[in-house]
XYZ file of C-alpha atoms in Angstrom:
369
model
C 83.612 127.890 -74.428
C 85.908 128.491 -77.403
C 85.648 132.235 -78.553
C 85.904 130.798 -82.401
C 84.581 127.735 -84.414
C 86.403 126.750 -87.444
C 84.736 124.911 -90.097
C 86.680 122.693 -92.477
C 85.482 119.982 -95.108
C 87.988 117.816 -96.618
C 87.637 115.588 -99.589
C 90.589 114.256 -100.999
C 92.960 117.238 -100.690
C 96.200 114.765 -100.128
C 99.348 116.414 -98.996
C 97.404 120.365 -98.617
C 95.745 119.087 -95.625
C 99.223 119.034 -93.444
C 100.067 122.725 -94.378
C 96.508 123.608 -93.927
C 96.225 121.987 -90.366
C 99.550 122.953 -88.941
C 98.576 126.669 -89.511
C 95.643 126.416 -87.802
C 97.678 124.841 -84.947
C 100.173 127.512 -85.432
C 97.720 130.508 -84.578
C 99.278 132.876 -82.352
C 95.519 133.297 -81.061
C 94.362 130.036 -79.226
C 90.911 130.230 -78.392
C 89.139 128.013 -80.843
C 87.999 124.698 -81.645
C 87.951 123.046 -85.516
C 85.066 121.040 -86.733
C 86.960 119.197 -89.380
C 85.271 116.720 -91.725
C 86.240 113.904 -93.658
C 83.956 114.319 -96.373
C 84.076 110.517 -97.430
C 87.928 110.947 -98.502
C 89.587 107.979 -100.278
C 93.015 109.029 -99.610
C 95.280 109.367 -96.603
C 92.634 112.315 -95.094
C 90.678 110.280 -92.133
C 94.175 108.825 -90.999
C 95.832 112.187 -91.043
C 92.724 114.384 -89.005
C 92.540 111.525 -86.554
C 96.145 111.418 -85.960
C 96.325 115.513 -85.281
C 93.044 115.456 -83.134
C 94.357 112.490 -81.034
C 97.410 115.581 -80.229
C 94.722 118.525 -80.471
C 91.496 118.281 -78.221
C 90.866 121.337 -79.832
C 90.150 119.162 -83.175
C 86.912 118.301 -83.509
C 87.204 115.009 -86.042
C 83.735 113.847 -88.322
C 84.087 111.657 -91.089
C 81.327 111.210 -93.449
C 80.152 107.933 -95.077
C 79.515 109.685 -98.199
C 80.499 112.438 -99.887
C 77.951 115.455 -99.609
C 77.437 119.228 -100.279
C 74.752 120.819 -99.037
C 74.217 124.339 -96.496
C 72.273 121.412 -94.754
C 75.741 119.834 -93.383
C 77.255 123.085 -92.896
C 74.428 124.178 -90.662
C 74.039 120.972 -88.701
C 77.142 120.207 -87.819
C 77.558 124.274 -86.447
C 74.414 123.590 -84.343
C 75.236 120.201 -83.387
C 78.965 120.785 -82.425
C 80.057 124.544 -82.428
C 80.313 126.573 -79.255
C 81.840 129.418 -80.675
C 80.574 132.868 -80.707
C 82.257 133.439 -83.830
C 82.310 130.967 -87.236
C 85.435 131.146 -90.171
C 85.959 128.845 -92.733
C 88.864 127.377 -94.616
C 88.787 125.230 -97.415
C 91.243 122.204 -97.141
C 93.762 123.097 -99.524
C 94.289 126.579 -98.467
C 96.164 128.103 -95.277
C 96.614 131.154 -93.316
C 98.892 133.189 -91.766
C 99.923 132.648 -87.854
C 98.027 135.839 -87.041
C 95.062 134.999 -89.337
C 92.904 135.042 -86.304
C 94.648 137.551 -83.865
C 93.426 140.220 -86.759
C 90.087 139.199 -87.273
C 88.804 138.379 -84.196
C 89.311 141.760 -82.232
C 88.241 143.845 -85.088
C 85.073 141.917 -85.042
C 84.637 142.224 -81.500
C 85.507 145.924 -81.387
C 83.628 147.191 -84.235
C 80.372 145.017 -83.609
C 80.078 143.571 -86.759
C 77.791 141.479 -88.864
C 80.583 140.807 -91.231
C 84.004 140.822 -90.744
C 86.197 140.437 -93.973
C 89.397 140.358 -94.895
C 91.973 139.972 -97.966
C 93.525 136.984 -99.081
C 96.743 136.275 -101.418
C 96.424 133.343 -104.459
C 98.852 130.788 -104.633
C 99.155 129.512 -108.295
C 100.409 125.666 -107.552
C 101.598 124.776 -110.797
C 103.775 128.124 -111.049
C 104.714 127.909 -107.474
C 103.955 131.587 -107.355
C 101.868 134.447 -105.077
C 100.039 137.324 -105.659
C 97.737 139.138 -103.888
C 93.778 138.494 -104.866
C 91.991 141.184 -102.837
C 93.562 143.923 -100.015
C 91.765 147.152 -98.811
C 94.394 149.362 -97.876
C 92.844 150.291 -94.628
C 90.448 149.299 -92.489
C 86.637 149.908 -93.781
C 83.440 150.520 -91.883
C 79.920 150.346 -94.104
C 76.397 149.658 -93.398
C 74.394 146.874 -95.165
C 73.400 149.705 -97.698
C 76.794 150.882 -98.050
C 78.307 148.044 -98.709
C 75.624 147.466 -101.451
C 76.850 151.199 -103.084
C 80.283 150.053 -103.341
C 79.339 146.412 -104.387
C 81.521 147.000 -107.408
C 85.007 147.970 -106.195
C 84.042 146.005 -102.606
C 82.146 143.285 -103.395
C 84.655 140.068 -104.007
C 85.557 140.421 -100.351
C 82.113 138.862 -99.826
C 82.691 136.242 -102.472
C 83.326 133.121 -101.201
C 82.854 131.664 -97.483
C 86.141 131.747 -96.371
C 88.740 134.840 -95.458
C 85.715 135.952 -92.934
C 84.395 135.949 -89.410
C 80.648 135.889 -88.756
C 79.039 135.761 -85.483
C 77.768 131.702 -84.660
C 74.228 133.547 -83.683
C 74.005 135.065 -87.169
C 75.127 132.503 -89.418
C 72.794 129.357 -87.590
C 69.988 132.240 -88.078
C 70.261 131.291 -92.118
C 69.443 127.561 -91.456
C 66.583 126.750 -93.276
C 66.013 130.275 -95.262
C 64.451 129.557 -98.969
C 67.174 131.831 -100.456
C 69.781 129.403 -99.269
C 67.469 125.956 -99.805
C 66.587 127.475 -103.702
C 70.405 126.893 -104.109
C 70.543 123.250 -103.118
C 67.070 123.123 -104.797
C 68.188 123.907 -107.996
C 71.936 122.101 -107.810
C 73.796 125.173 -108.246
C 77.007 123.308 -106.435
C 79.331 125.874 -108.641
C 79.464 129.469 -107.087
C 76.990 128.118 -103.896
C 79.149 129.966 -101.505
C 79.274 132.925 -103.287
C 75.537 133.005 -103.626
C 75.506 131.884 -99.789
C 77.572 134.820 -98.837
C 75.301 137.400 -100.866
C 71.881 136.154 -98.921
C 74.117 136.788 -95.510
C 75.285 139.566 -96.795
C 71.446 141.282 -96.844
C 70.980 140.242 -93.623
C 73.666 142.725 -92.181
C 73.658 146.000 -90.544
C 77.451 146.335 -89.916
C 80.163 145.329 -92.618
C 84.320 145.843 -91.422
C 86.490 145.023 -93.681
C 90.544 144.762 -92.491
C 93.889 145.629 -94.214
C 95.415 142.866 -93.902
C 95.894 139.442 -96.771
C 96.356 136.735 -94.403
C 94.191 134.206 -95.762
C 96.388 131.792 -98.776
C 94.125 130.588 -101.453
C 95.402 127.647 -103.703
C 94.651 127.650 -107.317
C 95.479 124.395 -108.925
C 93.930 121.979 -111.792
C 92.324 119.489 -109.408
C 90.526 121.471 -107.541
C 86.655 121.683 -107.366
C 86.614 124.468 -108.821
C 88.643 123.718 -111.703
C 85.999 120.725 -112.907
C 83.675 122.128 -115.391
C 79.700 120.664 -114.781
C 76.588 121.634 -116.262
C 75.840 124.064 -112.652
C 78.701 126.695 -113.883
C 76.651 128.790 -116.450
C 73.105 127.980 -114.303
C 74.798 129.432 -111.553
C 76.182 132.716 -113.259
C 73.086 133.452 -114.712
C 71.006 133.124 -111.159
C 73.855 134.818 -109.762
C 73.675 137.440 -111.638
C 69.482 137.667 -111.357
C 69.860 137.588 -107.278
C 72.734 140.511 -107.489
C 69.895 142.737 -108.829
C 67.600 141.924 -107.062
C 70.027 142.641 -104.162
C 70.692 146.196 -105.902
C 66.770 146.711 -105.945
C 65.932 146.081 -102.531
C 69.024 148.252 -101.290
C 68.439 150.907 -103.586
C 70.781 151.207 -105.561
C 70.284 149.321 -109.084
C 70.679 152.208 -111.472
C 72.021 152.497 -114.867
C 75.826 151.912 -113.630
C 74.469 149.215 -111.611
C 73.018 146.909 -114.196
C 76.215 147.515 -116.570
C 78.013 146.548 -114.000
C 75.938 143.299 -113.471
C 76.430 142.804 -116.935
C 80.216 143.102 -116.467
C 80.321 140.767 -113.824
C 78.197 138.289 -115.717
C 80.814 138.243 -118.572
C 83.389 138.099 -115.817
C 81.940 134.716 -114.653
C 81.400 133.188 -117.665
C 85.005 134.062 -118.892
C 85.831 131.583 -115.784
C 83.437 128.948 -117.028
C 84.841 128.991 -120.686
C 88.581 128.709 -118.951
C 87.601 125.254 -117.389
C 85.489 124.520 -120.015
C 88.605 124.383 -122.747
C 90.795 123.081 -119.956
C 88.511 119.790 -120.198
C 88.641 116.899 -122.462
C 85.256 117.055 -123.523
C 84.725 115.966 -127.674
C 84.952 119.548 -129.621
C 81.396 118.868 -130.685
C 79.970 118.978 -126.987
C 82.352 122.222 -126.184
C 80.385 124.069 -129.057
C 76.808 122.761 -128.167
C 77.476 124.319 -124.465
C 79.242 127.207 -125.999
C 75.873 127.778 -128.384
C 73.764 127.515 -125.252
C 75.640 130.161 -123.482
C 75.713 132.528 -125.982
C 72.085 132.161 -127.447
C 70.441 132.721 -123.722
C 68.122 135.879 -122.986
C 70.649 137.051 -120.763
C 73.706 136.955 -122.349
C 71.694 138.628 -125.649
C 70.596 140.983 -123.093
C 74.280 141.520 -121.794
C 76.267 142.138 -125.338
C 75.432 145.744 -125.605
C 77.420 146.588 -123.064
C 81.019 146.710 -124.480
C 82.954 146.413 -121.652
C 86.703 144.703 -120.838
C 85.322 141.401 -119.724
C 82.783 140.857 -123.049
C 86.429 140.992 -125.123
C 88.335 138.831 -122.510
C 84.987 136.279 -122.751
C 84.778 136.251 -126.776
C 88.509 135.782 -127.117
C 87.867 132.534 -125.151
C 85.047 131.588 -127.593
C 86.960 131.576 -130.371
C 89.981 129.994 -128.592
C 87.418 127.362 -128.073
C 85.994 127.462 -131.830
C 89.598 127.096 -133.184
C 90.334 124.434 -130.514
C 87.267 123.072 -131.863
C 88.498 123.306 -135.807
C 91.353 122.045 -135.811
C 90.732 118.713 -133.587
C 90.026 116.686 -136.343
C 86.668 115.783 -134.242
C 84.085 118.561 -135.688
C 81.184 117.602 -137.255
C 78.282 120.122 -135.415
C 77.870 123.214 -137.598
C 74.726 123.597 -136.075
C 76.237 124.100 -132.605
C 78.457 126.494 -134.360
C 76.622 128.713 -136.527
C 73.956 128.551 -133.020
C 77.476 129.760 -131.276
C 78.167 132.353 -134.177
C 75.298 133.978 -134.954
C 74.322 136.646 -132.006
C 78.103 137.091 -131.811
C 78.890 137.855 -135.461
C 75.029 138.435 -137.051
C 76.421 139.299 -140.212
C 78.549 136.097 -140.810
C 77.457 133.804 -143.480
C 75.043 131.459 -142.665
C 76.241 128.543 -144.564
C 79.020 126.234 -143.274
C 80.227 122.787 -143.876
C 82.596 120.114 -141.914
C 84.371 120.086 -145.617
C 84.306 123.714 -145.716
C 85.208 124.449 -141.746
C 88.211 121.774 -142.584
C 89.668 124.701 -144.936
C 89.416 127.403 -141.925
C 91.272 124.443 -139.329
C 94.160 124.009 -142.288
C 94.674 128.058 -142.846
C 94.672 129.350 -139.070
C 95.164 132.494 -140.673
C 91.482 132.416 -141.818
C 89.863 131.617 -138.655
C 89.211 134.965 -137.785
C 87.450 135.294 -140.721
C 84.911 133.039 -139.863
């Protein structure tokens, strides 16, 4: 039996898939086999994975009839068709380095761990350009409760399901939990694997994390998580609720705690806003989900702490508010003065389309309003 499964689902990623299957071929350390899915693809992605399993036994080809997302598909297909004693995922459009593996996989099996992380470098498409996204500088050793202590400076390396090796026993061990089915329950498809990652995260006794980056994330506009839906802000805001709880039950949810929890929530929801003006949704409909964002407990709750990523998150508001002005499409001053009002409580209460029209001609006044 392979010593590693790898877990891929593809849904349209076009020409990424090549790069990301021929460095998965390319891994200087062999012993593995690849469950990868055609999630229902309508481009040239069943033809391609059939054509490199046909040369690969070690490719493992399933093509869905439909396109799905649920931890219900991850889990079944691990149970139905992995044999490995350790599970890593890569997302379609992404890559790694030749020696990806050759890291991970002995400093999981010498250190015994639950959890083995590592860094990963972003690739901006558009820009054609690299930077690193997360690197500890040597490697780290915690306990379930230590990792929870250093959540803030540590915690991102546990933020998404790939860049990590988890033992097959482990991860098949989550199938069917109610903290992973009240994510599917509630169609939080928008930060799922993050909040998948923080239920298996309080499951484990040993956390390693390595110094290397070797895992090549792709940022570009098409991708998933570059398409704003209605599950972005309901997912921050449960996100958020589950990290404390998290805190709580490892102890550590103290005063620097929750304002950090209320830095990270400002954090996510400075993402949201970025796809959300990236859209073309009317101006009118921007505002309206703008209002509800900023009129909810939690975010009321969150504005007294005046931190870095509460300025970053309000300068996108009002990019969005003079966006919003000077479309020629406003009409919803109710959406806006909704928007306005726990942000600037001492603004003037009365607004008109006529009268906004002034603020969209004189961009010099918007920050007045």
């Amino acid at each position: 039996m392979p010593k590693v499964t790898i877990y891929t689902q593809a849904y349209n990623p076009g020409g990424y898939l090549k790069q990301c299957i021929e460095s998965v071929l390319g891994q200087t350390y062999r012993d593995f086999e690849w469950i990868l899915i055609d999630n229902a693809s309508t481009d040239g992605t069943p033809a391609l994975i059939d054509a490199y399993a046909e040369e690969d036994s070690r490719i493992i080809p399933i093509h869905m009839e439909r396109n799905t997302h649920t931890s219900h598909m991850f889990y079944r297909f691990l149970r139905e068709k992995g044999s490995g004693r350790y599970v890593t995922y890569l997302d379609s459009d992404d890559w790694w380095d030749p020696d990806y593996l050759e890291h991970l996989v002995p400093f999981a099996e010498e250190n015994d761990l639950d959890f083995a992380l590592t860094g990963a470098v972003q690739y901006l498409q558009r820009e054609g350009t690299s930077s690193v996204l997360r690197q500890w500088d040597e490697p780290l050793l915690l306990t379930g409760d230590g990792f929870a202590r250093n959540f803030p400076v540590i915690g991102p390396f546990a933020g998404a399901l790939w860049a990590s090796l988890r033992p097959m026993e482990k991860v098949l061990a989550m199938e069917g939990a109610p903290e992973d089915a009240e994510i599917w329950r509630q169609g939080m498809v928008w930060r799922s694997d993050t909040l998948m990652m923080l239920n298996y995260l309080d499951r484990c006794q040993r956390i390693g994390i390595d110094q290397y980056a070797p895992y090549h994330y792709r940022r570009y506009s098409g991708s998933l998580s570059r398409r704003y839906t209605d599950s972005y802000f309901k997912s921050n805001v449960y996100f958020c609720q589950k990290l404390e709880e998290y805190f709580r039950r490892h102890g550590v949810l103290d005063g620097t705690m929750e304002e950090y929890v209320k830095e990270r929530y400002f954090f996510e929801m400075d993402w949201s806003l970025e796809v959300l003006r990236g859209t073309r949704m009317a101006a009118d409909e921007k505002l309206r989900i703008c209002a509800g964002m900023t009129s909810h407990p939690r975010t009321l709750a969150a504005l007294s702490c005046r931190c870095r990523e509460q300025e970053t998150w309000r300068a996108k508001l009002q990019d969005i508010v003079d966006d919003a002005l000077c479309s020629g499409e406003f009409s919803d001053t109710d959406a806006l003065g909704a928007l306005l009002r726990p942000l600037v409580p001492d603004c003037c209460e009365v607004l008109t389309v006529k009268g906004a029209a002034l603020f969209a001609r004189e961009r010099d006044l918007l920050p007045l309003l």
